[in-house]
């Protein structure tokens, strides 16, 4: 008796997994998977080829979906870029239009806004206000130039520049320049108003504060108690006399008071030159006090009580107002603000006068 066993195609060859065996049996039962003579190896090969074909179809579908997804991503990116470019273009066009004074049909009042602290780094700086004044002055249909003031004052130099420009324009023609005080027209803002032909204020407006201020702190004892050594190197005995961490001598105090007095005297002389004999003979006028519009009328600081709308109705049959104040450049404002913050953070000195025509 021979030990050789008959060849069985279902028991010979590589071992199949239960799932593969099930598929082979199903193929054989249905008559699919080849001819009767095909063995298990052939069936497995055909099954592998079928799986590869299925995998190819699946990969093809995935690649097709990725291509569609990529196309949509590109579409939305181009759409987003187009929107950004449109917004940028619209912004620059708006800035350009804002820089160009619009033509107003008929007679009107040419308004220039003086709003906030008067300073070279603020919206109420001399360059911007003077540019607006010239635009309004040169506009043929503007029957009067109106300085619409709502400011506590600020830089003496910026205020003096605007004052001088108003006086210069007044000497070139007969177009009236009117200062209209809204909530407050004090200190440097009143300095500007004094150059106008007429000052108008509401009864509750705050007007005056003809004075000069410098404020600081004396921290020399505080720094000593904290055990902190202040290291300041100077060439000149008085170079750092305003340092808040150093004591100030009587001579330095007298000198600085002389600077303030000189600046105050310039303020007083220019107010008198602008207002003339309309001012009351009252020494309190130049003491730095601030009054309501009603009180200021009795003191000659203002000429009458009214509002911007009232001035327009009084001067024009059909009241019209046109703002000639130059538009603000957002990029320039952002750059200036960033520069100020960076300088403060690094402890760098600011290009700003410590002496102020400003109400506190």
PDB file of N, CA, C and O in Angstrom, residues 199-234:
ATOM      1  N   UNK A 199     -16.473 135.463  16.791  1.00  0.00           N
ATOM      2  CA  UNK A 199     -16.513 134.240  17.585  1.00  0.00           C
ATOM      3  C   UNK A 199     -17.938 134.023  18.063  1.00  0.00           C
ATOM      4  O   UNK A 199     -18.550 134.919  18.660  1.00  0.00           O
ATOM      5  N   UNK A 200     -18.459 132.831  17.780  1.00  0.00           N
ATOM      6  CA  UNK A 200     -19.823 132.463  18.165  1.00  0.00           C
ATOM      7  C   UNK A 200     -19.737 131.242  19.071  1.00  0.00           C
ATOM      8  O   UNK A 200     -18.942 130.328  18.820  1.00  0.00           O
ATOM      9  N   UNK A 201     -20.555 131.227  20.121  1.00  0.00           N
ATOM     10  CA  UNK A 201     -20.557 130.087  21.043  1.00  0.00           C
ATOM     11  C   UNK A 201     -21.967 129.845  21.540  1.00  0.00           C
ATOM     12  O   UNK A 201     -22.816 130.744  21.526  1.00  0.00           O
ATOM     13  N   UNK A 202     -22.213 128.622  21.978  1.00  0.00           N
ATOM     14  CA  UNK A 202     -23.487 128.294  22.610  1.00  0.00           C
ATOM     15  C   UNK A 202     -23.466 128.795  24.050  1.00  0.00           C
ATOM     16  O   UNK A 202     -22.396 128.984  24.633  1.00  0.00           O
ATOM     17  N   UNK A 203     -24.620 129.016  24.657  1.00  0.00           N
ATOM     18  CA  UNK A 203     -24.640 129.520  26.035  1.00  0.00           C
ATOM     19  C   UNK A 203     -23.880 128.631  27.017  1.00  0.00           C
ATOM     20  O   UNK A 203     -23.299 129.124  27.982  1.00  0.00           O
ATOM     21  N   UNK A 204     -23.877 127.323  26.797  1.00  0.00           N
ATOM     22  CA  UNK A 204     -23.220 126.396  27.725  1.00  0.00           C
ATOM     23  C   UNK A 204     -21.825 125.989  27.273  1.00  0.00           C
ATOM     24  O   UNK A 204     -21.198 125.147  27.919  1.00  0.00           O
ATOM     25  N   UNK A 205     -21.331 126.554  26.174  1.00  0.00           N
ATOM     26  CA  UNK A 205     -19.967 126.239  25.735  1.00  0.00           C
ATOM     27  C   UNK A 205     -18.963 126.712  26.778  1.00  0.00           C
ATOM     28  O   UNK A 205     -19.226 127.642  27.549  1.00  0.00           O
ATOM     29  N   UNK A 206     -17.798 126.066  26.805  1.00  0.00           N
ATOM     30  CA  UNK A 206     -16.708 126.496  27.681  1.00  0.00           C
ATOM     31  C   UNK A 206     -15.681 127.257  26.852  1.00  0.00           C
ATOM     32  O   UNK A 206     -15.178 126.739  25.856  1.00  0.00           O
ATOM     33  N   UNK A 207     -15.382 128.478  27.287  1.00  0.00           N
ATOM     34  CA  UNK A 207     -14.528 129.374  26.507  1.00  0.00           C
ATOM     35  C   UNK A 207     -13.507 130.026  27.432  1.00  0.00           C
ATOM     36  O   UNK A 207     -13.807 130.330  28.587  1.00  0.00           O
ATOM     37  N   UNK A 208     -12.299 130.234  26.905  1.00  0.00           N
ATOM     38  CA  UNK A 208     -11.298 130.984  27.658  1.00  0.00           C
ATOM     39  C   UNK A 208     -10.066 130.159  27.946  1.00  0.00           C
ATOM     40  O   UNK A 208      -9.441 129.607  27.050  1.00  0.00           O
ATOM     41  N   UNK A 209      -9.706 130.101  29.244  1.00  0.00           N
ATOM     42  CA  UNK A 209      -8.498 129.402  29.693  1.00  0.00           C
ATOM     43  C   UNK A 209      -7.262 129.959  28.998  1.00  0.00           C
ATOM     44  O   UNK A 209      -6.443 129.216  28.430  1.00  0.00           O
ATOM     45  N   UNK A 210      -7.119 131.278  29.048  1.00  0.00           N
ATOM     46  CA  UNK A 210      -5.972 131.935  28.420  1.00  0.00           C
ATOM     47  C   UNK A 210      -4.794 131.839  29.384  1.00  0.00           C
ATOM     48  O   UNK A 210      -4.600 132.680  30.261  1.00  0.00           O
ATOM     49  N   UNK A 211      -4.037 130.786  29.236  1.00  0.00           N
ATOM     50  CA  UNK A 211      -2.913 130.551  30.128  1.00  0.00           C
ATOM     51  C   UNK A 211      -1.999 129.492  29.543  1.00  0.00           C
ATOM     52  O   UNK A 211      -2.255 128.934  28.475  1.00  0.00           O
ATOM     53  N   UNK A 212      -0.909 129.220  30.250  1.00  0.00           N
ATOM     54  CA  UNK A 212       0.091 128.250  29.807  1.00  0.00           C
ATOM     55  C   UNK A 212       0.331 127.266  30.945  1.00  0.00           C
ATOM     56  O   UNK A 212       0.319 127.657  32.125  1.00  0.00           O
ATOM     57  N   UNK A 213       0.545 126.013  30.605  1.00  0.00           N
ATOM     58  CA  UNK A 213       0.726 124.997  31.635  1.00  0.00           C
ATOM     59  C   UNK A 213       1.890 124.071  31.285  1.00  0.00           C
ATOM     60  O   UNK A 213       2.138 123.776  30.114  1.00  0.00           O
ATOM     61  N   UNK A 214       2.601 123.680  32.322  1.00  0.00           N
ATOM     62  CA  UNK A 214       3.565 122.589  32.246  1.00  0.00           C
ATOM     63  C   UNK A 214       3.344 121.737  33.476  1.00  0.00           C
ATOM     64  O   UNK A 214       3.274 122.247  34.590  1.00  0.00           O
ATOM     65  N   UNK A 215       3.225 120.431  33.303  1.00  0.00           N
ATOM     66  CA  UNK A 215       2.977 119.548  34.447  1.00  0.00           C
ATOM     67  C   UNK A 215       4.006 118.428  34.462  1.00  0.00           C
ATOM     68  O   UNK A 215       4.480 117.984  33.416  1.00  0.00           O
ATOM     69  N   UNK A 216       4.335 118.003  35.670  1.00  0.00           N
ATOM     70  CA  UNK A 216       5.290 116.918  35.836  1.00  0.00           C
ATOM     71  C   UNK A 216       5.235 116.394  37.260  1.00  0.00           C
ATOM     72  O   UNK A 216       4.340 116.747  38.045  1.00  0.00           O
ATOM     73  N   UNK A 217       6.199 115.566  37.632  1.00  0.00           N
ATOM     74  CA  UNK A 217       6.246 114.986  38.973  1.00  0.00           C
ATOM     75  C   UNK A 217       7.657 115.122  39.530  1.00  0.00           C
ATOM     76  O   UNK A 217       8.635 115.143  38.779  1.00  0.00           O
ATOM     77  N   UNK A 218       7.736 115.201  40.853  1.00  0.00           N
ATOM     78  CA  UNK A 218       9.019 115.169  41.540  1.00  0.00           C
ATOM     79  C   UNK A 218       9.166 113.834  42.250  1.00  0.00           C
ATOM     80  O   UNK A 218       8.547 113.619  43.294  1.00  0.00           O
ATOM     81  N   UNK A 219       9.951 112.942  41.700  1.00  0.00           N
ATOM     82  CA  UNK A 219      10.046 111.574  42.211  1.00  0.00           C
ATOM     83  C   UNK A 219      11.417 111.259  42.801  1.00  0.00           C
ATOM     84  O   UNK A 219      11.768 110.094  42.954  1.00  0.00           O
ATOM     85  N   UNK A 220      12.169 112.291  43.143  1.00  0.00           N
ATOM     86  CA  UNK A 220      13.521 112.026  43.614  1.00  0.00           C
ATOM     87  C   UNK A 220      13.526 111.254  44.931  1.00  0.00           C
ATOM     88  O   UNK A 220      14.381 110.387  45.159  1.00  0.00           O
ATOM     89  N   UNK A 221      12.589 111.526  45.836  1.00  0.00           N
ATOM     90  CA  UNK A 221      12.546 110.792  47.109  1.00  0.00           C
ATOM     91  C   UNK A 221      12.041 109.367  46.900  1.00  0.00           C
ATOM     92  O   UNK A 221      12.509 108.436  47.560  1.00  0.00           O
ATOM     93  N   UNK A 222      11.092 109.202  46.007  1.00  0.00           N
ATOM     94  CA  UNK A 222      10.547 107.862  45.747  1.00  0.00           C
ATOM     95  C   UNK A 222      11.628 106.932  45.200  1.00  0.00           C
ATOM     96  O   UNK A 222      11.745 105.776  45.625  1.00  0.00           O
ATOM     97  N   UNK A 223      12.408 107.429  44.286  1.00  0.00           N
ATOM     98  CA  UNK A 223      13.450 106.583  43.687  1.00  0.00           C
ATOM     99  C   UNK A 223      14.541 106.264  44.711  1.00  0.00           C
ATOM    100  O   UNK A 223      15.137 105.196  44.693  1.00  0.00           O
ATOM    101  N   UNK A 224      14.763 107.182  45.639  1.00  0.00           N
ATOM    102  CA  UNK A 224      15.763 106.942  46.680  1.00  0.00           C
ATOM    103  C   UNK A 224      15.288 105.851  47.638  1.00  0.00           C
ATOM    104  O   UNK A 224      16.054 104.978  48.040  1.00  0.00           O
ATOM    105  N   UNK A 225      14.000 105.892  47.979  1.00  0.00           N
ATOM    106  CA  UNK A 225      13.461 104.883  48.894  1.00  0.00           C
ATOM    107  C   UNK A 225      13.456 103.490  48.264  1.00  0.00           C
ATOM    108  O   UNK A 225      13.581 102.486  48.954  1.00  0.00           O
ATOM    109  N   UNK A 226      13.296 103.430  46.981  1.00  0.00           N
ATOM    110  CA  UNK A 226      13.282 102.141  46.290  1.00  0.00           C
ATOM    111  C   UNK A 226      14.686 101.592  46.065  1.00  0.00           C
ATOM    112  O   UNK A 226      14.855 100.452  45.630  1.00  0.00           O
ATOM    113  N   UNK A 227      15.679 102.410  46.341  1.00  0.00           N
ATOM    114  CA  UNK A 227      17.051 101.972  46.147  1.00  0.00           C
ATOM    115  C   UNK A 227      17.456 101.892  44.686  1.00  0.00           C
ATOM    116  O   UNK A 227      18.301 101.056  44.319  1.00  0.00           O
ATOM    117  N   UNK A 228      16.867 102.751  43.867  1.00  0.00           N
ATOM    118  CA  UNK A 228      17.163 102.760  42.443  1.00  0.00           C
ATOM    119  C   UNK A 228      18.099 103.925  42.141  1.00  0.00           C
ATOM    120  O   UNK A 228      17.866 105.051  42.577  1.00  0.00           O
ATOM    121  N   UNK A 229      19.144 103.658  41.401  1.00  0.00           N
ATOM    122  CA  UNK A 229      20.083 104.706  41.015  1.00  0.00           C
ATOM    123  C   UNK A 229      19.742 105.210  39.618  1.00  0.00           C
ATOM    124  O   UNK A 229      19.644 104.423  38.670  1.00  0.00           O
ATOM    125  N   UNK A 230      19.531 106.507  39.502  1.00  0.00           N
ATOM    126  CA  UNK A 230      19.211 107.133  38.214  1.00  0.00           C
ATOM    127  C   UNK A 230      20.521 107.523  37.538  1.00  0.00           C
ATOM    128  O   UNK A 230      21.323 108.277  38.099  1.00  0.00           O
ATOM    129  N   UNK A 231      20.740 107.047  36.308  1.00  0.00           N
ATOM    130  CA  UNK A 231      21.977 107.343  35.577  1.00  0.00           C
ATOM    131  C   UNK A 231      21.642 108.170  34.349  1.00  0.00           C
ATOM    132  O   UNK A 231      21.135 107.656  33.361  1.00  0.00           O
ATOM    133  N   UNK A 232      21.920 109.455  34.436  1.00  0.00           N
ATOM    134  CA  UNK A 232      21.693 110.379  33.329  1.00  0.00           C
ATOM    135  C   UNK A 232      23.009 111.116  33.074  1.00  0.00           C
ATOM    136  O   UNK A 232      23.560 111.737  33.983  1.00  0.00           O
ATOM    137  N   UNK A 233      23.483 111.051  31.844  1.00  0.00           N
ATOM    138  CA  UNK A 233      24.743 111.708  31.482  1.00  0.00           C
ATOM    139  C   UNK A 233      24.432 112.909  30.605  1.00  0.00           C
ATOM    140  O   UNK A 233      23.755 112.780  29.572  1.00  0.00           O
ATOM    141  N   UNK A 234      24.908 114.071  30.996  1.00  0.00           N
ATOM    142  CA  UNK A 234      24.624 115.300  30.259  1.00  0.00           C
ATOM    143  C   UNK A 234      25.895 116.124  30.092  1.00  0.00           C
ATOM    144  O   UNK A 234      26.882 115.940  30.811  1.00  0.00           O
TER     145      UNK A 234
END
